[in-house]
Amino acid sequence: VNKRTQAAYREMSSVKFAWATPGDLATICYLAQYEDPPGVAHKIYLVHALVKGKGIQIILDGTESVFDMLDPEYKLILGRLRLLQ
């Protein structure tokens, strides 16, 4: 986690949740990229959410070499976040 928190993220896009209402600022998700210290490229979903008055952060991280394989599973997880509300 320390390596990840010190990395410089490059935001690729924001992700909209189908279940989010317009103007909903309680949950935001970004798809970003970063390189770890050995120089391995990663793609990462960063989710910041407010659930029942408490802030949470969810990190879904994978190296670029396997991210396309992980992405469908990550999207399934992200799609189920509405269950937290």
PDB file of N, CA, C and O in Angstrom:
ATOM      1  N   VAL A   1       0.828  -1.188   0.000  1.00  0.00           N
ATOM      2  CA  VAL A   1       0.000   0.000   0.000  1.00  0.00           C
ATOM      3  C   VAL A   1       0.875   1.255   0.000  1.00  0.00           C
ATOM      4  O   VAL A   1       0.557   2.219  -0.660  1.00  0.00           O
ATOM      5  N   ASN A   2       1.973   1.244   0.715  1.00  0.00           N
ATOM      6  CA  ASN A   2       2.834   2.433   0.737  1.00  0.00           C
ATOM      7  C   ASN A   2       3.318   2.795  -0.650  1.00  0.00           C
ATOM      8  O   ASN A   2       3.357   3.955  -1.015  1.00  0.00           O
ATOM      9  N   LYS A   3       3.714   1.804  -1.445  1.00  0.00           N
ATOM     10  CA  LYS A   3       4.177   2.082  -2.800  1.00  0.00           C
ATOM     11  C   LYS A   3       3.066   2.734  -3.614  1.00  0.00           C
ATOM     12  O   LYS A   3       3.289   3.632  -4.385  1.00  0.00           O
ATOM     13  N   ARG A   4       1.843   2.232  -3.434  1.00  0.00           N
ATOM     14  CA  ARG A   4       0.711   2.748  -4.205  1.00  0.00           C
ATOM     15  C   ARG A   4       0.373   4.172  -3.805  1.00  0.00           C
ATOM     16  O   ARG A   4       0.041   4.995  -4.641  1.00  0.00           O
ATOM     17  N   THR A   5       0.473   4.493  -2.521  1.00  0.00           N
ATOM     18  CA  THR A   5       0.110   5.843  -2.077  1.00  0.00           C
ATOM     19  C   THR A   5       1.144   6.866  -2.494  1.00  0.00           C
ATOM     20  O   THR A   5       0.846   8.049  -2.555  1.00  0.00           O
ATOM     21  N   GLN A   6       2.363   6.436  -2.796  1.00  0.00           N
ATOM     22  CA  GLN A   6       3.404   7.363  -3.213  1.00  0.00           C
ATOM     23  C   GLN A   6       3.476   7.504  -4.729  1.00  0.00           C
ATOM     24  O   GLN A   6       4.219   8.327  -5.235  1.00  0.00           O
ATOM     25  N   ALA A   7       2.702   6.706  -5.452  1.00  0.00           N
ATOM     26  CA  ALA A   7       2.748   6.735  -6.914  1.00  0.00           C
ATOM     27  C   ALA A   7       2.000   7.955  -7.441  1.00  0.00           C
ATOM     28  O   ALA A   7       1.047   8.427  -6.835  1.00  0.00           O
ATOM     29  N   ALA A   8       2.447   8.444  -8.588  1.00  0.00           N
ATOM     30  CA  ALA A   8       1.752   9.543  -9.260  1.00  0.00           C
ATOM     31  C   ALA A   8       0.748   8.936 -10.228  1.00  0.00           C
ATOM     32  O   ALA A   8       1.118   8.292 -11.205  1.00  0.00           O
ATOM     33  N   TYR A   9      -0.522   9.114  -9.939  1.00  0.00           N
ATOM     34  CA  TYR A   9      -1.573   8.552 -10.783  1.00  0.00           C
ATOM     35  C   TYR A   9      -1.851   9.461 -11.962  1.00  0.00           C
ATOM     36  O   TYR A   9      -1.850  10.670 -11.828  1.00  0.00           O
ATOM     37  N   ARG A  10      -2.116   8.850 -13.105  1.00  0.00           N
ATOM     38  CA  ARG A  10      -2.576   9.579 -14.284  1.00  0.00           C
ATOM     39  C   ARG A  10      -4.007   9.125 -14.545  1.00  0.00           C
ATOM     40  O   ARG A  10      -4.238   7.974 -14.933  1.00  0.00           O
ATOM     41  N   GLU A  11      -4.949  10.016 -14.298  1.00  0.00           N
ATOM     42  CA  GLU A  11      -6.353   9.663 -14.502  1.00  0.00           C
ATOM     43  C   GLU A  11      -6.616   9.411 -15.981  1.00  0.00           C
ATOM     44  O   GLU A  11      -6.236  10.185 -16.838  1.00  0.00           O
ATOM     45  N   MET A  12      -7.269   8.293 -16.269  1.00  0.00           N
ATOM     46  CA  MET A  12      -7.638   7.943 -17.642  1.00  0.00           C
ATOM     47  C   MET A  12      -9.090   8.329 -17.912  1.00  0.00           C
ATOM     48  O   MET A  12      -9.414   8.826 -18.970  1.00  0.00           O
ATOM     49  N   SER A  13      -9.965   8.066 -16.935  1.00  0.00           N
ATOM     50  CA  SER A  13     -11.379   8.398 -17.095  1.00  0.00           C
ATOM     51  C   SER A  13     -12.071   8.277 -15.746  1.00  0.00           C
ATOM     52  O   SER A  13     -11.544   7.683 -14.821  1.00  0.00           O
ATOM     53  N   SER A  14     -13.259   8.855 -15.665  1.00  0.00           N
ATOM     54  CA  SER A  14     -14.096   8.618 -14.496  1.00  0.00           C
ATOM     55  C   SER A  14     -15.139   7.591 -14.904  1.00  0.00           C
ATOM     56  O   SER A  14     -15.472   7.459 -16.074  1.00  0.00           O
ATOM     57  N   VAL A  15     -15.609   6.855 -13.930  1.00  0.00           N
ATOM     58  CA  VAL A  15     -16.552   5.770 -14.190  1.00  0.00           C
ATOM     59  C   VAL A  15     -17.889   6.162 -13.600  1.00  0.00           C
ATOM     60  O   VAL A  15     -17.967   6.571 -12.442  1.00  0.00           O
ATOM     61  N   LYS A  16     -18.937   6.038 -14.390  1.00  0.00           N
ATOM     62  CA  LYS A  16     -20.282   6.337 -13.904  1.00  0.00           C
ATOM     63  C   LYS A  16     -20.968   5.031 -13.523  1.00  0.00           C
ATOM     64  O   LYS A  16     -20.869   4.036 -14.226  1.00  0.00           O
ATOM     65  N   PHE A  17     -21.664   5.055 -12.405  1.00  0.00           N
ATOM     66  CA  PHE A  17     -22.424   3.903 -11.967  1.00  0.00           C
ATOM     67  C   PHE A  17     -23.855   4.026 -12.458  1.00  0.00           C
ATOM     68  O   PHE A  17     -24.478   5.075 -12.312  1.00  0.00           O
ATOM     69  N   ALA A  18     -24.391   2.966 -13.018  1.00  0.00           N
ATOM     70  CA  ALA A  18     -25.757   2.985 -13.545  1.00  0.00           C
ATOM     71  C   ALA A  18     -26.771   3.294 -12.448  1.00  0.00           C
ATOM     72  O   ALA A  18     -27.806   3.890 -12.698  1.00  0.00           O
ATOM     73  N   TRP A  19     -26.470   2.916 -11.214  1.00  0.00           N
ATOM     74  CA  TRP A  19     -27.409   3.096 -10.116  1.00  0.00           C
ATOM     75  C   TRP A  19     -27.284   4.457  -9.444  1.00  0.00           C
ATOM     76  O   TRP A  19     -28.085   4.807  -8.606  1.00  0.00           O
ATOM     77  N   ALA A  20     -26.278   5.243  -9.797  1.00  0.00           N
ATOM     78  CA  ALA A  20     -26.086   6.555  -9.167  1.00  0.00           C
ATOM     79  C   ALA A  20     -27.095   7.553  -9.718  1.00  0.00           C
ATOM     80  O   ALA A  20     -27.412   7.551 -10.891  1.00  0.00           O
ATOM     81  N   THR A  21     -27.581   8.400  -8.843  1.00  0.00           N
ATOM     82  CA  THR A  21     -28.513   9.428  -9.264  1.00  0.00           C
ATOM     83  C   THR A  21     -27.736  10.624  -9.800  1.00  0.00           C
ATOM     84  O   THR A  21     -26.593  10.842  -9.408  1.00  0.00           O
ATOM     85  N   PRO A  22     -28.345  11.421 -10.698  1.00  0.00           N
ATOM     86  CA  PRO A  22     -27.639  12.607 -11.210  1.00  0.00           C
ATOM     87  C   PRO A  22     -27.218  13.521 -10.065  1.00  0.00           C
ATOM     88  O   PRO A  22     -27.974  13.754  -9.136  1.00  0.00           O
ATOM     89  N   GLY A  23     -26.009  14.008 -10.121  1.00  0.00           N
ATOM     90  CA  GLY A  23     -25.506  14.886  -9.076  1.00  0.00           C
ATOM     91  C   GLY A  23     -25.056  14.165  -7.818  1.00  0.00           C
ATOM     92  O   GLY A  23     -24.736  14.792  -6.822  1.00  0.00           O
ATOM     93  N   ASP A  24     -25.038  12.829  -7.845  1.00  0.00           N
ATOM     94  CA  ASP A  24     -24.624  12.041  -6.688  1.00  0.00           C
ATOM     95  C   ASP A  24     -23.123  12.186  -6.488  1.00  0.00           C
ATOM     96  O   ASP A  24     -22.338  11.728  -7.303  1.00  0.00           O
ATOM     97  N   LEU A  25     -22.735  12.843  -5.406  1.00  0.00           N
ATOM     98  CA  LEU A  25     -21.318  13.032  -5.113  1.00  0.00           C
ATOM     99  C   LEU A  25     -20.850  12.080  -4.015  1.00  0.00           C
ATOM    100  O   LEU A  25     -19.729  12.165  -3.548  1.00  0.00           O
ATOM    101  N   ALA A  26     -21.725  11.150  -3.610  1.00  0.00           N
ATOM    102  CA  ALA A  26     -21.373  10.244  -2.526  1.00  0.00           C
ATOM    103  C   ALA A  26     -20.395   9.170  -2.989  1.00  0.00           C
ATOM    104  O   ALA A  26     -19.673   8.608  -2.188  1.00  0.00           O
ATOM    105  N   THR A  27     -20.369   8.884  -4.292  1.00  0.00           N
ATOM    106  CA  THR A  27     -19.470   7.862  -4.809  1.00  0.00           C
ATOM    107  C   THR A  27     -18.838   8.359  -6.095  1.00  0.00           C
ATOM    108  O   THR A  27     -19.526   8.844  -6.984  1.00  0.00           O
ATOM    109  N   ILE A  28     -17.523   8.232  -6.178  1.00  0.00           N
ATOM    110  CA  ILE A  28     -16.826   8.601  -7.400  1.00  0.00           C
ATOM    111  C   ILE A  28     -15.753   7.544  -7.661  1.00  0.00           C
ATOM    112  O   ILE A  28     -15.159   7.007  -6.733  1.00  0.00           O
ATOM    113  N   CYS A  29     -15.558   7.230  -8.920  1.00  0.00           N
ATOM    114  CA  CYS A  29     -14.595   6.197  -9.294  1.00  0.00           C
ATOM    115  C   CYS A  29     -13.772   6.678 -10.473  1.00  0.00           C
ATOM    116  O   CYS A  29     -14.309   7.247 -11.419  1.00  0.00           O
ATOM    117  N   TYR A  30     -12.483   6.446 -10.396  1.00  0.00           N
ATOM    118  CA  TYR A  30     -11.574   6.803 -11.475  1.00  0.00           C
ATOM    119  C   TYR A  30     -10.838   5.562 -11.955  1.00  0.00           C
ATOM    120  O   TYR A  30     -10.476   4.705 -11.157  1.00  0.00           O
ATOM    121  N   LEU A  31     -10.606   5.512 -13.246  1.00  0.00           N
ATOM    122  CA  LEU A  31      -9.674   4.550 -13.814  1.00  0.00           C
ATOM    123  C   LEU A  31      -8.383   5.326 -14.044  1.00  0.00           C
ATOM    124  O   LEU A  31      -8.394   6.374 -14.683  1.00  0.00           O
ATOM    125  N   ALA A  32      -7.279   4.832 -13.485  1.00  0.00           N
ATOM    126  CA  ALA A  32      -6.016   5.556 -13.564  1.00  0.00           C
ATOM    127  C   ALA A  32      -4.874   4.591 -13.871  1.00  0.00           C
ATOM    128  O   ALA A  32      -5.055   3.376 -13.855  1.00  0.00           O
ATOM    129  N   GLN A  33      -3.720   5.171 -14.149  1.00  0.00           N
ATOM    130  CA  GLN A  33      -2.509   4.402 -14.401  1.00  0.00           C
ATOM    131  C   GLN A  33      -1.408   4.904 -13.483  1.00  0.00           C
ATOM    132  O   GLN A  33      -1.406   6.068 -13.086  1.00  0.00           O
ATOM    133  N   TYR A  34      -0.476   4.010 -13.167  1.00  0.00           N
ATOM    134  CA  TYR A  34       0.739   4.422 -12.457  1.00  0.00           C
ATOM    135  C   TYR A  34       1.815   3.390 -12.713  1.00  0.00           C
ATOM    136  O   TYR A  34       1.540   2.294 -13.196  1.00  0.00           O
ATOM    137  N   GLU A  35       3.038   3.761 -12.398  1.00  0.00           N
ATOM    138  CA  GLU A  35       4.172   2.843 -12.481  1.00  0.00           C
ATOM    139  C   GLU A  35       4.725   2.632 -11.088  1.00  0.00           C
ATOM    140  O   GLU A  35       4.957   3.597 -10.367  1.00  0.00           O
ATOM    141  N   ASP A  36       4.948   1.366 -10.725  1.00  0.00           N
ATOM    142  CA  ASP A  36       5.559   1.097  -9.426  1.00  0.00           C
ATOM    143  C   ASP A  36       7.072   1.331  -9.520  1.00  0.00           C
ATOM    144  O   ASP A  36       7.604   1.537 -10.619  1.00  0.00           O
ATOM    145  N   PRO A  37       7.778   1.359  -8.385  1.00  0.00           N
ATOM    146  CA  PRO A  37       9.209   1.673  -8.411  1.00  0.00           C
ATOM    147  C   PRO A  37      10.067   0.819  -9.356  1.00  0.00           C
ATOM    148  O   PRO A  37      10.982   1.354  -9.970  1.00  0.00           O
ATOM    149  N   PRO A  38       9.797  -0.485  -9.538  1.00  0.00           N
ATOM    150  CA  PRO A  38      10.600  -1.210 -10.530  1.00  0.00           C
ATOM    151  C   PRO A  38      10.251  -0.844 -11.978  1.00  0.00           C
ATOM    152  O   PRO A  38      10.888  -1.318 -12.909  1.00  0.00           O
ATOM    153  N   GLY A  39       9.215  -0.020 -12.174  1.00  0.00           N
ATOM    154  CA  GLY A  39       8.838   0.401 -13.520  1.00  0.00           C
ATOM    155  C   GLY A  39       7.750  -0.426 -14.171  1.00  0.00           C
ATOM    156  O   GLY A  39       7.545  -0.338 -15.372  1.00  0.00           O
ATOM    157  N   VAL A  40       7.018  -1.222 -13.379  1.00  0.00           N
ATOM    158  CA  VAL A  40       5.918  -2.029 -13.909  1.00  0.00           C
ATOM    159  C   VAL A  40       4.661  -1.164 -13.985  1.00  0.00           C
ATOM    160  O   VAL A  40       4.257  -0.551 -12.990  1.00  0.00           O
ATOM    161  N   ALA A  41       4.042  -1.111 -15.155  1.00  0.00           N
ATOM    162  CA  ALA A  41       2.845  -0.288 -15.357  1.00  0.00           C
ATOM    163  C   ALA A  41       1.616  -0.988 -14.777  1.00  0.00           C
ATOM    164  O   ALA A  41       1.442  -2.197 -14.936  1.00  0.00           O
ATOM    165  N   HIS A  42       0.776  -0.207 -14.105  1.00  0.00           N
ATOM    166  CA  HIS A  42      -0.462  -0.709 -13.498  1.00  0.00           C
ATOM    167  C   HIS A  42      -1.632   0.123 -14.000  1.00  0.00           C
ATOM    168  O   HIS A  42      -1.493   1.299 -14.306  1.00  0.00           O
ATOM    169  N   LYS A  43      -2.805  -0.505 -14.017  1.00  0.00           N
ATOM    170  CA  LYS A  43      -4.073   0.211 -14.145  1.00  0.00           C
ATOM    171  C   LYS A  43      -4.827  -0.047 -12.852  1.00  0.00           C
ATOM    172  O   LYS A  43      -4.729  -1.125 -12.258  1.00  0.00           O
ATOM    173  N   ILE A  44      -5.586   0.950 -12.437  1.00  0.00           N
ATOM    174  CA  ILE A  44      -6.204   0.888 -11.121  1.00  0.00           C
ATOM    175  C   ILE A  44      -7.555   1.593 -11.137  1.00  0.00           C
ATOM    176  O   ILE A  44      -7.719   2.630 -11.777  1.00  0.00           O
ATOM    177  N   TYR A  45      -8.542   0.984 -10.482  1.00  0.00           N
ATOM    178  CA  TYR A  45      -9.800   1.664 -10.197  1.00  0.00           C
ATOM    179  C   TYR A  45      -9.698   2.192  -8.780  1.00  0.00           C
ATOM    180  O   TYR A  45      -9.395   1.451  -7.849  1.00  0.00           O
ATOM    181  N   LEU A  46      -9.934   3.480  -8.602  1.00  0.00           N
ATOM    182  CA  LEU A  46      -9.963   4.113  -7.289  1.00  0.00           C
ATOM    183  C   LEU A  46     -11.391   4.546  -7.011  1.00  0.00           C
ATOM    184  O   LEU A  46     -11.956   5.339  -7.769  1.00  0.00           O
ATOM    185  N   VAL A  47     -11.967   4.034  -5.967  1.00  0.00           N
ATOM    186  CA  VAL A  47     -13.342   4.366  -5.604  1.00  0.00           C
ATOM    187  C   VAL A  47     -13.316   5.084  -4.266  1.00  0.00           C
ATOM    188  O   VAL A  47     -12.702   4.607  -3.306  1.00  0.00           O
ATOM    189  N   HIS A  48     -13.940   6.243  -4.225  1.00  0.00           N
ATOM    190  CA  HIS A  48     -14.129   6.993  -2.986  1.00  0.00           C
ATOM    191  C   HIS A  48     -15.637   7.045  -2.763  1.00  0.00           C
ATOM    192  O   HIS A  48     -16.376   7.482  -3.635  1.00  0.00           O
ATOM    193  N   ALA A  49     -16.081   6.566  -1.609  1.00  0.00           N
ATOM    194  CA  ALA A  49     -17.520   6.500  -1.357  1.00  0.00           C
ATOM    195  C   ALA A  49     -17.838   6.960   0.056  1.00  0.00           C
ATOM    196  O   ALA A  49     -17.018   6.836   0.969  1.00  0.00           O
ATOM    197  N   LEU A  50     -19.029   7.482   0.213  1.00  0.00           N
ATOM    198  CA  LEU A  50     -19.563   7.838   1.512  1.00  0.00           C
ATOM    199  C   LEU A  50     -20.720   6.884   1.767  1.00  0.00           C
ATOM    200  O   LEU A  50     -21.715   6.902   1.045  1.00  0.00           O
ATOM    201  N   VAL A  51     -20.559   6.025   2.752  1.00  0.00           N
ATOM    202  CA  VAL A  51     -21.559   5.004   3.056  1.00  0.00           C
ATOM    203  C   VAL A  51     -21.983   5.166   4.509  1.00  0.00           C
ATOM    204  O   VAL A  51     -21.167   5.020   5.417  1.00  0.00           O
ATOM    205  N   LYS A  52     -23.258   5.488   4.686  1.00  0.00           N
ATOM    206  CA  LYS A  52     -23.815   5.666   6.024  1.00  0.00           C
ATOM    207  C   LYS A  52     -22.965   6.616   6.870  1.00  0.00           C
ATOM    208  O   LYS A  52     -22.664   6.370   8.024  1.00  0.00           O
ATOM    209  N   GLY A  53     -22.526   7.712   6.225  1.00  0.00           N
ATOM    210  CA  GLY A  53     -21.780   8.732   6.923  1.00  0.00           C
ATOM    211  C   GLY A  53     -20.301   8.444   7.132  1.00  0.00           C
ATOM    212  O   GLY A  53     -19.604   9.221   7.756  1.00  0.00           O
ATOM    213  N   LYS A  54     -19.822   7.337   6.603  1.00  0.00           N
ATOM    214  CA  LYS A  54     -18.407   6.985   6.748  1.00  0.00           C
ATOM    215  C   LYS A  54     -17.747   6.926   5.380  1.00  0.00           C
ATOM    216  O   LYS A  54     -18.300   6.376   4.439  1.00  0.00           O
ATOM    217  N   GLY A  55     -16.562   7.489   5.265  1.00  0.00           N
ATOM    218  CA  GLY A  55     -15.823   7.467   4.014  1.00  0.00           C
ATOM    219  C   GLY A  55     -15.049   6.174   3.861  1.00  0.00           C
ATOM    220  O   GLY A  55     -14.437   5.695   4.816  1.00  0.00           O
ATOM    221  N   ILE A  56     -15.112   5.581   2.672  1.00  0.00           N
ATOM    222  CA  ILE A  56     -14.335   4.388   2.385  1.00  0.00           C
ATOM    223  C   ILE A  56     -13.615   4.578   1.056  1.00  0.00           C
ATOM    224  O   ILE A  56     -14.030   5.376   0.216  1.00  0.00           O
ATOM    225  N   GLN A  57     -12.530   3.845   0.881  1.00  0.00           N
ATOM    226  CA  GLN A  57     -11.804   3.849  -0.379  1.00  0.00           C
ATOM    227  C   GLN A  57     -11.620   2.394  -0.789  1.00  0.00           C
ATOM    228  O   GLN A  57     -11.210   1.558   0.011  1.00  0.00           O
ATOM    229  N   ILE A  58     -11.913   2.109  -2.045  1.00  0.00           N
ATOM    230  CA  ILE A  58     -11.743   0.770  -2.593  1.00  0.00           C
ATOM    231  C   ILE A  58     -10.746   0.884  -3.733  1.00  0.00           C
ATOM    232  O   ILE A  58     -10.870   1.756  -4.591  1.00  0.00           O
ATOM    233  N   ILE A  59      -9.752  -0.007  -3.720  1.00  0.00           N
ATOM    234  CA  ILE A  59      -8.707   0.010  -4.737  1.00  0.00           C
ATOM    235  C   ILE A  59      -8.687  -1.336  -5.439  1.00  0.00           C
ATOM    236  O   ILE A  59      -8.554  -2.375  -4.797  1.00  0.00           O
ATOM    237  N   LEU A  60      -8.856  -1.313  -6.750  1.00  0.00           N
ATOM    238  CA  LEU A  60      -8.764  -2.513  -7.585  1.00  0.00           C
ATOM    239  C   LEU A  60      -7.577  -2.300  -8.514  1.00  0.00           C
ATOM    240  O   LEU A  60      -7.619  -1.451  -9.392  1.00  0.00           O
ATOM    241  N   ASP A  61      -6.523  -3.054  -8.315  1.00  0.00           N
ATOM    242  CA  ASP A  61      -5.241  -2.795  -8.941  1.00  0.00           C
ATOM    243  C   ASP A  61      -4.754  -4.029  -9.690  1.00  0.00           C
ATOM    244  O   ASP A  61      -4.845  -5.141  -9.179  1.00  0.00           O
ATOM    245  N   GLY A  62      -4.232  -3.834 -10.880  1.00  0.00           N
ATOM    246  CA  GLY A  62      -3.622  -4.923 -11.636  1.00  0.00           C
ATOM    247  C   GLY A  62      -2.568  -4.387 -12.580  1.00  0.00           C
ATOM    248  O   GLY A  62      -2.641  -3.244 -13.028  1.00  0.00           O
ATOM    249  N   THR A  63      -1.584  -5.203 -12.870  1.00  0.00           N
ATOM    250  CA  THR A  63      -0.578  -4.766 -13.837  1.00  0.00           C
ATOM    251  C   THR A  63      -1.236  -4.688 -15.211  1.00  0.00           C
ATOM    252  O   THR A  63      -2.226  -5.367 -15.485  1.00  0.00           O
ATOM    253  N   GLU A  64      -0.687  -3.835 -16.066  1.00  0.00           N
ATOM    254  CA  GLU A  64      -1.275  -3.678 -17.402  1.00  0.00           C
ATOM    255  C   GLU A  64      -1.262  -4.988 -18.180  1.00  0.00           C
ATOM    256  O   GLU A  64      -2.130  -5.223 -19.010  1.00  0.00           O
ATOM    257  N   SER A  65      -0.294  -5.857 -17.884  1.00  0.00           N
ATOM    258  CA  SER A  65      -0.203  -7.111 -18.627  1.00  0.00           C
ATOM    259  C   SER A  65      -1.381  -8.045 -18.360  1.00  0.00           C
ATOM    260  O   SER A  65      -1.693  -8.890 -19.199  1.00  0.00           O
ATOM    261  N   VAL A  66      -2.056  -7.914 -17.236  1.00  0.00           N
ATOM    262  CA  VAL A  66      -3.197  -8.786 -16.924  1.00  0.00           C
ATOM    263  C   VAL A  66      -4.500  -8.014 -16.723  1.00  0.00           C
ATOM    264  O   VAL A  66      -5.534  -8.614 -16.450  1.00  0.00           O
ATOM    265  N   PHE A  67      -4.456  -6.690 -16.850  1.00  0.00           N
ATOM    266  CA  PHE A  67      -5.635  -5.885 -16.525  1.00  0.00           C
ATOM    267  C   PHE A  67      -6.843  -6.241 -17.395  1.00  0.00           C
ATOM    268  O   PHE A  67      -7.965  -6.300 -16.883  1.00  0.00           O
ATOM    269  N   ASP A  68      -6.638  -6.486 -18.677  1.00  0.00           N
ATOM    270  CA  ASP A  68      -7.777  -6.838 -19.548  1.00  0.00           C
ATOM    271  C   ASP A  68      -8.469  -8.114 -19.074  1.00  0.00           C
ATOM    272  O   ASP A  68      -9.679  -8.260 -19.223  1.00  0.00           O
ATOM    273  N   MET A  69      -7.714  -9.014 -18.478  1.00  0.00           N
ATOM    274  CA  MET A  69      -8.296 -10.239 -17.955  1.00  0.00           C
ATOM    275  C   MET A  69      -9.052  -9.974 -16.641  1.00  0.00           C
ATOM    276  O   MET A  69     -10.086 -10.577 -16.369  1.00  0.00           O
ATOM    277  N   LEU A  70      -8.550  -9.045 -15.833  1.00  0.00           N
ATOM    278  CA  LEU A  70      -9.167  -8.721 -14.549  1.00  0.00           C
ATOM    279  C   LEU A  70     -10.351  -7.766 -14.671  1.00  0.00           C
ATOM    280  O   LEU A  70     -11.243  -7.768 -13.821  1.00  0.00           O
ATOM    281  N   ASP A  71     -10.371  -6.950 -15.703  1.00  0.00           N
ATOM    282  CA  ASP A  71     -11.359  -5.877 -15.830  1.00  0.00           C
ATOM    283  C   ASP A  71     -12.810  -6.348 -15.735  1.00  0.00           C
ATOM    284  O   ASP A  71     -13.602  -5.704 -15.042  1.00  0.00           O
ATOM    285  N   PRO A  72     -13.217  -7.454 -16.376  1.00  0.00           N
ATOM    286  CA  PRO A  72     -14.614  -7.880 -16.222  1.00  0.00           C
ATOM    287  C   PRO A  72     -14.987  -8.180 -14.766  1.00  0.00           C
ATOM    288  O   PRO A  72     -16.083  -7.838 -14.306  1.00  0.00           O
ATOM    289  N   GLU A  73     -14.074  -8.793 -14.026  1.00  0.00           N
ATOM    290  CA  GLU A  73     -14.319  -9.068 -12.607  1.00  0.00           C
ATOM    291  C   GLU A  73     -14.382  -7.779 -11.804  1.00  0.00           C
ATOM    292  O   GLU A  73     -15.229  -7.616 -10.933  1.00  0.00           O
ATOM    293  N   TYR A  74     -13.486  -6.852 -12.101  1.00  0.00           N
ATOM    294  CA  TYR A  74     -13.500  -5.558 -11.421  1.00  0.00           C
ATOM    295  C   TYR A  74     -14.813  -4.830 -11.677  1.00  0.00           C
ATOM    296  O   TYR A  74     -15.404  -4.248 -10.769  1.00  0.00           O
ATOM    297  N   LYS A  75     -15.293  -4.856 -12.919  1.00  0.00           N
ATOM    298  CA  LYS A  75     -16.557  -4.181 -13.237  1.00  0.00           C
ATOM    299  C   LYS A  75     -17.724  -4.839 -12.530  1.00  0.00           C
ATOM    300  O   LYS A  75     -18.679  -4.164 -12.131  1.00  0.00           O
ATOM    301  N   LEU A  76     -17.673  -6.152 -12.363  1.00  0.00           N
ATOM    302  CA  LEU A  76     -18.716  -6.846 -11.607  1.00  0.00           C
ATOM    303  C   LEU A  76     -18.721  -6.370 -10.155  1.00  0.00           C
ATOM    304  O   LEU A  76     -19.777  -6.073  -9.587  1.00  0.00           O
ATOM    305  N   ILE A  77     -17.550  -6.241  -9.573  1.00  0.00           N
ATOM    306  CA  ILE A  77     -17.436  -5.742  -8.202  1.00  0.00           C
ATOM    307  C   ILE A  77     -17.960  -4.309  -8.116  1.00  0.00           C
ATOM    308  O   ILE A  77     -18.754  -3.983  -7.228  1.00  0.00           O
ATOM    309  N   LEU A  78     -17.541  -3.465  -9.042  1.00  0.00           N
ATOM    310  CA  LEU A  78     -17.983  -2.065  -9.032  1.00  0.00           C
ATOM    311  C   LEU A  78     -19.498  -1.967  -9.202  1.00  0.00           C
ATOM    312  O   LEU A  78     -20.141  -1.122  -8.584  1.00  0.00           O
ATOM    313  N   GLY A  79     -20.067  -2.811 -10.031  1.00  0.00           N
ATOM    314  CA  GLY A  79     -21.507  -2.804 -10.248  1.00  0.00           C
ATOM    315  C   GLY A  79     -22.301  -3.197  -9.020  1.00  0.00           C
ATOM    316  O   GLY A  79     -23.459  -2.838  -8.874  1.00  0.00           O
ATOM    317  N   ARG A  80     -21.677  -3.926  -8.129  1.00  0.00           N
ATOM    318  CA  ARG A  80     -22.362  -4.388  -6.919  1.00  0.00           C
ATOM    319  C   ARG A  80     -22.180  -3.456  -5.738  1.00  0.00           C
ATOM    320  O   ARG A  80     -22.712  -3.709  -4.660  1.00  0.00           O
ATOM    321  N   LEU A  81     -21.447  -2.377  -5.910  1.00  0.00           N
ATOM    322  CA  LEU A  81     -21.240  -1.438  -4.813  1.00  0.00           C
ATOM    323  C   LEU A  81     -22.544  -0.825  -4.327  1.00  0.00           C
ATOM    324  O   LEU A  81     -22.649  -0.411  -3.194  1.00  0.00           O
ATOM    325  N   ARG A  82     -23.530  -0.774  -5.178  1.00  0.00           N
ATOM    326  CA  ARG A  82     -24.816  -0.182  -4.778  1.00  0.00           C
ATOM    327  C   ARG A  82     -25.411  -0.917  -3.577  1.00  0.00           C
ATOM    328  O   ARG A  82     -26.207  -0.379  -2.829  1.00  0.00           O
ATOM    329  N   LEU A  83     -25.000  -2.164  -3.378  1.00  0.00           N
ATOM    330  CA  LEU A  83     -25.507  -2.934  -2.243  1.00  0.00           C
ATOM    331  C   LEU A  83     -25.062  -2.335  -0.914  1.00  0.00           C
ATOM    332  O   LEU A  83     -25.654  -2.599   0.116  1.00  0.00           O
ATOM    333  N   LEU A  84     -24.018  -1.514  -0.944  1.00  0.00           N
ATOM    334  CA  LEU A  84     -23.530  -0.894   0.287  1.00  0.00           C
ATOM    335  C   LEU A  84     -24.435   0.230   0.762  1.00  0.00           C
ATOM    336  O   LEU A  84     -24.403   0.586   1.928  1.00  0.00           O
ATOM    337  N   GLN A  85     -25.210   0.797  -0.145  1.00  0.00           N
ATOM    338  CA  GLN A  85     -25.967   1.995   0.228  1.00  0.00           C
ATOM    339  C   GLN A  85     -27.220   1.685   0.990  1.00  0.00           C
ATOM    340  O   GLN A  85     -27.872   0.752   0.910  1.00  0.00           O
TER     341      GLN A  85
END
